[in-house]
Amino acid sequence: MRIAMVFDGLGFGGIESVGIRYANLLIKYGHQVDVYNLRADKCDLVERMRASGCNVYNRSLPLSLVPHQYMLMVKRWWWGKYAYPIAYLVSKAGMLLLRTVRHREQYDVAIAFSGHMRDLTFVAYDFVRSDKKVAWLHGALMEYLVLSPSFSDLYRIIKNLFVISLDRQDSVFQAWPFLESEVSISQIYNPIDLSDRAPNFDEARRLKDKYGDFILMVGRLDSDKDQATVISARKRLELDFSNAPNVVFVGDGTERQRLEGLVDAMGLRNSVFFEGAKDNVQDYYAAASLFVHSSPAEGFPTVLLESMKYSLPIVATDSPPGVTEILGNDEYGLRCKVGDASDMAYKLNIMLTNDDLRDHYIEQGRIRVKQFSYEVIGNRLNSLINNL
């Protein structure tokens, strides 16, 4: 098949990296893949996408010409309900005019992969012609409709949704019954390569010697990752359980200075360490004793699968919907309450002090991560594409 994958930018990010994996899988199964990048200012991964065997085309669709985004006016301002119809009609007219002057290629399938307003509009309104359309949701349907109910109108046009999680989907159908009757919704997980990036065991031993039996967290140092709860939980471990492991953060971001200040205020400068962004993150996984994850909400935290791959037991906040999708009801790791440092400390202490439980979760993780292999997910993807 000839497939178009449409992205709302190809900058560095989780969705874009996952997109490269899926492009590789589609090519492996014999499909021709063209990629459309709708943001000229976000093109960091263009060459990586081309290296995977895709043709990459830059196309502009100004956000001002995306009609459904103007629904937010109704929610934000009292006068929005009066201005919305005008803004919608004017932007739609401009969008259709732009479409008429563009050359439009023909595809078997067009996929709005980012799941944002811009790429959904590009696919729904045939900026590339296609026999079948797909909207890819990097989480649960409910999450997107909470952001903007107008997503539902685009889903109705596109007709096929791929979601990571089915969390609260029955509630969605109660509010938008046409999504159950008119739209096909299929679940597919993100794949993980189980063969790449073998750790440097000399470097892993050096990290082990430096930090001991440390707790690891990998992720951006941003407010939506909530490393502050991990830092507070480390303090509670010491005060409540007389347990004082080191904590190592791998990643960087806008919150680093604030988090370092919190570490100093809690007297943990010799126990909590910021390593910054690292290319050899696999060495940290190999050296750590336990992985912790603290995000308040996650579509699909691939770092949990990375941890399982490197045989690390996990304590993670029960952040919807992705953590439960991966860990189940504590079958594959221990969950704690979101933003609750005391509960996190309690679960960390259990995992650190109960060797039998640790071994159980290490083995369960090895079993679980195989279900996200390229082979398993690739077969699932190819079946979904062929049966649209």
CSV table of C-alpha atoms in Angstrom, one decimal:
chain,number,residue,atom,x,y,z
A,1,MET,CA,0.0,0.0,0.0
A,2,ARG,CA,0.9,3.6,-0.4
A,3,ILE,CA,0.6,5.3,3.0
A,4,ALA,CA,0.9,9.0,4.0
A,5,MET,CA,1.9,9.7,7.6
A,6,VAL,CA,1.1,13.3,8.6
A,7,PHE,CA,2.9,15.0,11.5
A,8,ASP,CA,2.3,18.3,13.3
A,9,GLY,CA,6.0,18.9,13.3
A,10,LEU,CA,9.1,16.7,13.3
A,11,GLY,CA,10.9,18.2,16.2
A,12,PHE,CA,12.5,16.1,19.0
A,13,GLY,CA,9.7,14.5,20.9
A,14,GLY,CA,8.0,11.2,22.0
A,15,ILE,CA,5.3,11.2,19.3
A,16,GLU,CA,7.8,11.9,16.5
A,17,SER,CA,10.2,9.2,17.7
A,18,VAL,CA,7.4,6.7,17.9
A,19,GLY,CA,6.4,7.7,14.4
A,20,ILE,CA,9.8,6.7,13.1
A,21,ARG,CA,9.4,3.3,14.6
A,22,TYR,CA,6.0,2.9,13.0
A,23,ALA,CA,7.3,4.1,9.6
A,24,ASN,CA,10.1,1.5,9.8
A,25,LEU,CA,7.5,-1.2,10.6
A,26,LEU,CA,5.3,-0.2,7.7
A,27,ILE,CA,8.2,-0.3,5.3
A,28,LYS,CA,9.3,-3.6,6.7
A,29,TYR,CA,5.9,-5.0,5.7
A,30,GLY,CA,6.2,-3.8,2.2
A,31,HIS,CA,4.3,-0.5,2.3
A,32,GLN,CA,5.5,2.7,0.7
A,33,VAL,CA,5.5,5.5,3.2
A,34,ASP,CA,5.5,9.3,2.5
A,35,VAL,CA,5.8,11.6,5.5
A,36,TYR,CA,4.2,15.1,5.6
A,37,ASN,CA,5.6,17.6,8.1
A,38,LEU,CA,3.2,20.5,8.7
A,39,ARG,CA,5.6,22.7,10.8
A,40,ALA,CA,8.7,24.0,9.0
A,41,ASP,CA,10.0,25.3,12.4
A,42,LYS,CA,10.1,21.7,13.7
A,43,CYS,CA,12.2,19.6,11.5
A,44,ASP,CA,14.9,18.1,13.7
A,45,LEU,CA,14.0,14.5,12.9
A,46,VAL,CA,13.5,15.0,9.1
A,47,GLU,CA,16.8,13.3,8.3
A,48,ARG,CA,16.2,10.4,10.6
A,49,MET,CA,12.8,9.9,9.0
A,50,ARG,CA,14.4,10.0,5.5
A,51,ALA,CA,17.1,7.5,6.7
A,52,SER,CA,14.3,5.1,7.6
A,53,GLY,CA,13.3,5.0,3.9
A,54,CYS,CA,10.5,7.5,3.8
A,55,ASN,CA,10.0,10.4,1.4
A,56,VAL,CA,9.5,13.6,3.5
A,57,TYR,CA,7.5,16.6,2.3
A,58,ASN,CA,7.1,19.9,4.1
A,59,ARG,CA,3.6,21.3,3.8
A,60,SER,CA,2.2,24.4,5.6
A,61,LEU,CA,-1.2,24.5,7.1
A,62,PRO,CA,-1.5,27.7,9.3
A,63,LEU,CA,-3.2,27.1,12.5
A,64,SER,CA,-5.4,30.1,11.7
A,65,LEU,CA,-7.0,28.0,8.9
A,66,VAL,CA,-7.9,25.1,11.2
A,67,PRO,CA,-11.6,25.6,11.8
A,68,HIS,CA,-12.3,23.3,14.7
A,69,GLN,CA,-9.7,24.9,16.9
A,70,TYR,CA,-12.0,27.9,17.3
A,71,MET,CA,-14.3,25.9,19.5
A,72,LEU,CA,-12.0,26.8,22.3
A,73,MET,CA,-13.3,30.4,22.1
A,74,VAL,CA,-16.6,29.2,23.4
A,75,LYS,CA,-15.0,27.7,26.5
A,76,ARG,CA,-12.6,30.6,27.2
A,77,TRP,CA,-14.6,33.8,26.7
A,78,TRP,CA,-18.2,34.9,27.2
A,79,TRP,CA,-18.3,36.4,23.8
A,80,GLY,CA,-16.8,33.3,22.2
A,81,LYS,CA,-20.1,31.7,21.3
A,82,TYR,CA,-20.9,34.7,19.2
A,83,ALA,CA,-17.5,35.0,17.5
A,84,TYR,CA,-17.1,31.2,17.0
A,85,PRO,CA,-19.4,30.8,13.9
A,86,ILE,CA,-17.8,33.7,12.1
A,87,ALA,CA,-14.2,32.5,12.9
A,88,TYR,CA,-15.2,28.9,11.9
A,89,LEU,CA,-16.7,29.9,8.5
A,90,VAL,CA,-13.9,32.3,7.6
A,91,SER,CA,-11.1,29.8,8.5
A,92,LYS,CA,-12.9,27.0,6.7
A,93,ALA,CA,-13.2,29.1,3.5
A,94,GLY,CA,-9.5,29.9,3.7
A,95,MET,CA,-8.6,26.3,4.3
A,96,LEU,CA,-10.6,25.1,1.3
A,97,LEU,CA,-9.1,27.8,-0.9
A,98,LEU,CA,-5.6,26.7,0.2
A,99,ARG,CA,-6.5,23.1,-0.6
A,100,THR,CA,-7.7,24.0,-4.1
A,101,VAL,CA,-4.3,25.5,-5.1
A,102,ARG,CA,-2.3,22.6,-3.7
A,103,HIS,CA,-1.2,19.5,-5.6
A,104,ARG,CA,-2.7,16.5,-3.8
A,105,GLU,CA,-1.2,13.1,-4.0
A,106,GLN,CA,-3.3,9.9,-3.9
A,107,TYR,CA,-2.8,7.3,-1.2
A,108,ASP,CA,-4.4,4.1,0.0
A,109,VAL,CA,-4.2,5.3,3.6
A,110,ALA,CA,-3.6,8.7,5.2
A,111,ILE,CA,-2.7,8.7,8.9
A,112,ALA,CA,-2.9,11.8,11.1
A,113,PHE,CA,-0.2,10.6,13.4
A,114,SER,CA,0.3,13.4,15.8
A,115,GLY,CA,-3.3,13.5,16.7
A,116,HIS,CA,-3.4,17.3,16.9
A,117,MET,CA,-5.9,19.7,15.2
A,118,ARG,CA,-3.5,20.5,12.4
A,119,ASP,CA,-2.7,17.0,11.1
A,120,LEU,CA,-6.2,15.8,11.8
A,121,THR,CA,-7.6,18.6,9.6
A,122,PHE,CA,-5.0,17.9,6.9
A,123,VAL,CA,-6.2,14.3,6.7
A,124,ALA,CA,-9.9,14.8,7.3
A,125,TYR,CA,-10.2,17.5,4.6
A,126,ASP,CA,-8.2,15.7,1.9
A,127,PHE,CA,-5.0,17.8,1.7
A,128,VAL,CA,-3.8,14.4,0.6
A,129,ARG,CA,-6.3,12.2,-1.1
A,130,SER,CA,-6.8,8.7,0.4
A,131,ASP,CA,-9.1,5.7,0.2
A,132,LYS,CA,-9.0,5.3,4.0
A,133,LYS,CA,-8.1,7.7,6.8
A,134,VAL,CA,-6.8,7.0,10.3
A,135,ALA,CA,-6.5,9.3,13.4
A,136,TRP,CA,-3.7,8.1,15.8
A,137,LEU,CA,-4.4,8.9,19.4
A,138,HIS,CA,-1.4,8.6,21.8
A,139,GLY,CA,-3.5,7.8,24.8
A,140,ALA,CA,-7.2,7.3,25.5
A,141,LEU,CA,-10.1,8.8,23.5
A,142,MET,CA,-11.4,10.5,26.6
A,143,GLU,CA,-8.1,12.5,27.1
A,144,TYR,CA,-8.5,14.1,23.7
A,145,LEU,CA,-12.2,14.9,24.0
A,146,VAL,CA,-11.6,16.6,27.3
A,147,LEU,CA,-9.1,18.9,25.6
A,148,SER,CA,-11.6,19.8,22.9
A,149,PRO,CA,-15.0,18.3,22.1
A,150,SER,CA,-14.5,19.4,18.5
A,151,PHE,CA,-12.0,16.5,18.0
A,152,SER,CA,-15.1,14.4,17.7
A,153,ASP,CA,-16.2,16.1,14.5
A,154,LEU,CA,-12.8,15.3,12.9
A,155,TYR,CA,-12.9,11.7,14.1
A,156,ARG,CA,-16.4,11.4,12.5
A,157,ILE,CA,-14.9,12.4,9.2
A,158,ILE,CA,-11.8,10.2,9.4
A,159,LYS,CA,-13.8,7.2,10.7
A,160,ASN,CA,-10.8,5.1,11.9
A,161,LEU,CA,-9.1,5.6,15.3
A,162,PHE,CA,-6.0,3.9,16.7
A,163,VAL,CA,-5.7,4.4,20.4
A,164,ILE,CA,-3.2,3.2,23.0
A,165,SER,CA,-5.8,2.9,25.8
A,166,LEU,CA,-9.5,2.0,26.1
A,167,ASP,CA,-9.7,3.8,29.4
A,168,ARG,CA,-13.2,5.3,30.1
A,169,GLN,CA,-14.3,4.6,26.6
A,170,ASP,CA,-17.8,3.6,27.7
A,171,SER,CA,-18.2,7.0,29.2
A,172,VAL,CA,-17.1,8.6,25.9
A,173,PHE,CA,-19.8,6.6,24.1
A,174,GLN,CA,-22.5,7.8,26.5
A,175,ALA,CA,-21.6,11.5,25.7
A,176,TRP,CA,-20.8,11.0,22.0
A,177,PRO,CA,-22.9,7.9,20.9
A,178,PHE,CA,-22.1,8.4,17.2
A,179,LEU,CA,-18.4,7.6,17.9
A,180,GLU,CA,-19.5,4.0,18.9
A,181,SER,CA,-21.8,3.6,15.9
A,182,GLU,CA,-19.9,5.5,13.1
A,183,VAL,CA,-16.2,5.3,14.0
A,184,SER,CA,-14.0,2.2,14.2
A,185,ILE,CA,-11.7,2.2,17.2
A,186,SER,CA,-8.7,-0.2,17.5
A,187,GLN,CA,-6.2,-0.5,20.2
A,188,ILE,CA,-2.5,-0.8,19.5
A,189,TYR,CA,0.5,-0.3,21.8
A,190,ASN,CA,3.8,1.4,20.9
A,191,PRO,CA,6.6,-1.0,20.1
A,192,ILE,CA,10.0,-1.3,21.8
A,193,ASP,CA,13.1,-2.7,20.3
A,194,LEU,CA,14.3,-5.5,22.6
A,195,SER,CA,17.6,-6.0,20.8
A,196,ASP,CA,19.2,-2.5,20.6
A,197,ARG,CA,21.4,-0.4,22.8
A,198,ALA,CA,23.2,-3.0,24.9
A,199,PRO,CA,24.7,-1.4,28.0
A,200,ASN,CA,28.4,-0.8,28.5
A,201,PHE,CA,28.9,-2.9,31.6
A,202,ASP,CA,32.1,-1.1,32.5
A,203,GLU,CA,30.2,2.2,32.6
A,204,ALA,CA,27.3,0.5,34.5
A,205,ARG,CA,29.8,-0.7,37.1
A,206,ARG,CA,31.2,2.8,37.4
A,207,LEU,CA,27.8,4.2,38.0
A,208,LYS,CA,27.0,1.5,40.5
A,209,ASP,CA,30.2,2.2,42.4
A,210,LYS,CA,29.4,5.9,42.4
A,211,TYR,CA,25.8,5.8,43.4
A,212,GLY,CA,25.3,2.4,45.1
A,213,ASP,CA,21.9,0.7,44.9
A,214,PHE,CA,20.2,3.8,43.4
A,215,ILE,CA,16.7,4.7,42.3
A,216,LEU,CA,16.5,5.9,38.7
A,217,MET,CA,14.0,8.2,37.0
A,218,VAL,CA,14.4,9.0,33.3
A,219,GLY,CA,12.4,11.9,31.7
A,220,ARG,CA,12.3,15.6,31.0
A,221,LEU,CA,12.6,17.9,34.0
A,222,ASP,CA,9.3,19.5,33.4
A,223,SER,CA,6.3,20.2,35.6
A,224,ASP,CA,4.3,17.5,33.9
A,225,LYS,CA,6.7,14.9,35.1
A,226,ASP,CA,6.5,15.9,38.8
A,227,GLN,CA,10.0,14.9,39.9
A,228,ALA,CA,9.3,17.0,43.0
A,229,THR,CA,7.2,14.1,44.4
A,230,VAL,CA,10.1,11.7,43.9
A,231,ILE,CA,12.4,14.1,45.9
A,232,SER,CA,9.8,14.4,48.7
A,233,ALA,CA,9.3,10.6,48.7
A,234,ARG,CA,13.1,10.2,49.1
A,235,LYS,CA,12.9,12.4,52.2
A,236,ARG,CA,10.0,10.4,53.5
A,237,LEU,CA,12.0,7.1,53.0
A,238,GLU,CA,14.6,8.4,55.3
A,239,LEU,CA,12.3,9.8,57.9
A,240,ASP,CA,9.7,7.1,58.0
A,241,PHE,CA,11.6,4.0,57.1
A,242,SER,CA,15.3,4.8,57.8
A,243,ASN,CA,16.0,3.9,54.2
A,244,ALA,CA,18.4,6.2,52.4
A,245,PRO,CA,19.1,5.2,48.8
A,246,ASN,CA,20.5,7.6,46.3
A,247,VAL,CA,18.2,8.9,43.6
A,248,VAL,CA,19.5,9.7,40.1
A,249,PHE,CA,17.5,11.8,37.5
A,250,VAL,CA,18.5,11.4,33.9
A,251,GLY,CA,17.1,14.2,31.7
A,252,ASP,CA,17.0,17.9,31.5
A,253,GLY,CA,14.4,20.7,31.3
A,254,THR,CA,13.0,23.9,32.5
A,255,GLU,CA,12.4,22.7,36.0
A,256,ARG,CA,15.9,21.7,36.8
A,257,GLN,CA,16.9,24.8,38.8
A,258,ARG,CA,13.7,24.6,40.9
A,259,LEU,CA,14.2,20.9,41.6
A,260,GLU,CA,17.8,21.5,42.6
A,261,GLY,CA,16.6,24.2,45.0
A,262,LEU,CA,14.1,21.7,46.5
A,263,VAL,CA,16.8,19.2,47.0
A,264,ASP,CA,18.9,21.7,48.8
A,265,ALA,CA,16.0,22.8,51.0
A,266,MET,CA,15.4,19.2,52.0
A,267,GLY,CA,19.0,18.6,52.8
A,268,LEU,CA,19.4,15.9,50.1
A,269,ARG,CA,22.3,17.3,48.1
A,270,ASN,CA,24.4,14.2,48.8
A,271,SER,CA,21.5,11.9,48.0
A,272,VAL,CA,19.8,13.2,44.9
A,273,PHE,CA,21.7,13.7,41.7
A,274,PHE,CA,20.9,15.3,38.3
A,275,GLU,CA,22.9,13.8,35.5
A,276,GLY,CA,21.3,15.8,32.6
A,277,ALA,CA,20.4,14.4,29.2
A,278,LYS,CA,22.4,11.3,28.3
A,279,ASP,CA,23.0,9.3,25.2
A,280,ASN,CA,23.9,6.2,27.2
A,281,VAL,CA,20.8,6.0,29.2
A,282,GLN,CA,21.0,2.2,28.9
A,283,ASP,CA,24.0,2.2,31.2
A,284,TYR,CA,21.9,3.9,33.9
A,285,TYR,CA,19.1,1.3,33.5
A,286,ALA,CA,21.7,-1.5,33.9
A,287,ALA,CA,23.3,0.1,37.0
A,288,ALA,CA,20.1,1.0,38.9
A,289,SER,CA,18.3,-1.1,41.5
A,290,LEU,CA,14.8,0.3,41.0
A,291,PHE,CA,12.9,2.6,38.6
A,292,VAL,CA,10.5,5.3,39.7
A,293,HIS,CA,8.0,7.2,37.6
A,294,SER,CA,6.0,10.2,38.9
A,295,SER,CA,4.0,11.8,36.1
A,296,PRO,CA,0.4,12.9,37.0
A,297,ALA,CA,-0.8,11.8,33.5
A,298,GLU,CA,0.7,9.7,30.8
A,299,GLY,CA,-0.5,8.5,27.4
A,300,PHE,CA,2.0,5.7,27.2
A,301,PRO,CA,5.2,6.0,29.2
A,302,THR,CA,7.8,4.1,27.2
A,303,VAL,CA,10.3,4.5,30.0
A,304,LEU,CA,8.4,1.8,31.9
A,305,LEU,CA,9.0,-0.6,29.0
A,306,GLU,CA,12.7,0.4,28.9
A,307,SER,CA,12.9,-0.4,32.6
A,308,MET,CA,11.4,-3.8,32.1
A,309,LYS,CA,13.8,-4.5,29.2
A,310,TYR,CA,16.8,-3.9,31.5
A,311,SER,CA,15.3,-6.0,34.3
A,312,LEU,CA,14.3,-3.1,36.7
A,313,PRO,CA,11.4,-3.4,39.0
A,314,ILE,CA,9.1,-0.4,38.9
A,315,VAL,CA,7.2,1.9,41.3
A,316,ALA,CA,5.0,4.4,39.3
A,317,THR,CA,2.2,6.8,40.0
A,318,ASP,CA,-1.1,5.5,38.8
A,319,SER,CA,-1.3,8.2,36.1
A,320,PRO,CA,-4.0,7.6,33.6
A,321,PRO,CA,-4.2,6.0,31.2
A,322,GLY,CA,-0.8,4.7,30.3
A,323,VAL,CA,0.6,3.4,33.5
A,324,THR,CA,-2.2,1.0,34.2
A,325,GLU,CA,-2.1,-0.2,30.5
A,326,ILE,CA,1.5,-1.3,31.1
A,327,LEU,CA,1.5,-2.4,34.8
A,328,GLY,CA,-2.0,-3.7,35.0
A,329,ASN,CA,-3.5,-3.8,38.5
A,330,ASP,CA,0.0,-4.2,40.0
A,331,GLU,CA,0.7,-7.4,38.1
A,332,TYR,CA,3.9,-5.9,36.5
A,333,GLY,CA,4.9,-3.2,39.0
A,334,LEU,CA,3.7,-1.3,42.0
A,335,ARG,CA,1.5,1.8,41.6
A,336,CYS,CA,1.2,4.6,44.0
A,337,LYS,CA,-1.1,7.6,44.3
A,338,VAL,CA,-0.4,10.6,42.0
A,339,GLY,CA,1.4,13.4,43.8
A,340,ASP,CA,1.4,11.5,47.1
A,341,ALA,CA,5.1,11.4,48.4
A,342,SER,CA,4.2,9.3,51.4
A,343,ASP,CA,2.5,6.6,49.4
A,344,MET,CA,5.3,6.6,46.9
A,345,ALA,CA,7.9,6.2,49.8
A,346,TYR,CA,5.8,3.3,51.2
A,347,LYS,CA,5.8,1.5,47.9
A,348,LEU,CA,9.5,2.2,47.3
A,349,ASN,CA,10.4,0.8,50.7
A,350,ILE,CA,8.4,-2.4,50.0
A,351,MET,CA,10.2,-2.9,46.7
A,352,LEU,CA,13.7,-2.1,48.2
A,353,THR,CA,13.4,-4.3,51.2
A,354,ASN,CA,11.5,-7.4,49.9
A,355,ASP,CA,13.9,-9.4,47.7
A,356,ASP,CA,11.3,-12.0,46.8
A,357,LEU,CA,8.9,-9.3,45.6
A,358,ARG,CA,11.6,-7.5,43.6
A,359,ASP,CA,12.6,-10.8,41.9
A,360,HIS,CA,8.9,-11.4,41.1
A,361,TYR,CA,8.5,-8.1,39.4
A,362,ILE,CA,11.7,-8.4,37.5
A,363,GLU,CA,10.5,-11.7,36.0
A,364,GLN,CA,7.0,-10.3,35.4
A,365,GLY,CA,8.6,-7.3,33.6
A,366,ARG,CA,10.6,-9.6,31.3
A,367,ILE,CA,7.4,-11.4,30.4
A,368,ARG,CA,5.3,-8.2,29.9
A,369,VAL,CA,7.8,-6.3,27.7
A,370,LYS,CA,7.8,-9.1,25.1
A,371,GLN,CA,4.2,-8.2,24.4
A,372,PHE,CA,5.5,-4.8,23.0
A,373,SER,CA,8.1,-6.2,20.7
A,374,TYR,CA,8.5,-5.0,17.2
A,375,GLU,CA,7.3,-8.4,15.9
A,376,VAL,CA,4.1,-8.5,18.0
A,377,ILE,CA,3.2,-4.8,17.4
A,378,GLY,CA,4.3,-5.0,13.7
A,379,ASN,CA,1.9,-7.9,13.0
A,380,ARG,CA,-0.9,-6.1,14.8
A,381,LEU,CA,-0.2,-2.9,12.8
A,382,ASN,CA,-0.1,-4.6,9.5
A,383,SER,CA,-3.3,-6.4,10.2
A,384,LEU,CA,-5.1,-3.2,11.2
A,385,ILE,CA,-3.9,-1.4,8.1
A,386,ASN,CA,-4.8,-4.2,5.7
A,387,ASN,CA,-8.3,-4.5,7.2
A,388,LEU,CA,-9.4,-0.8,7.4
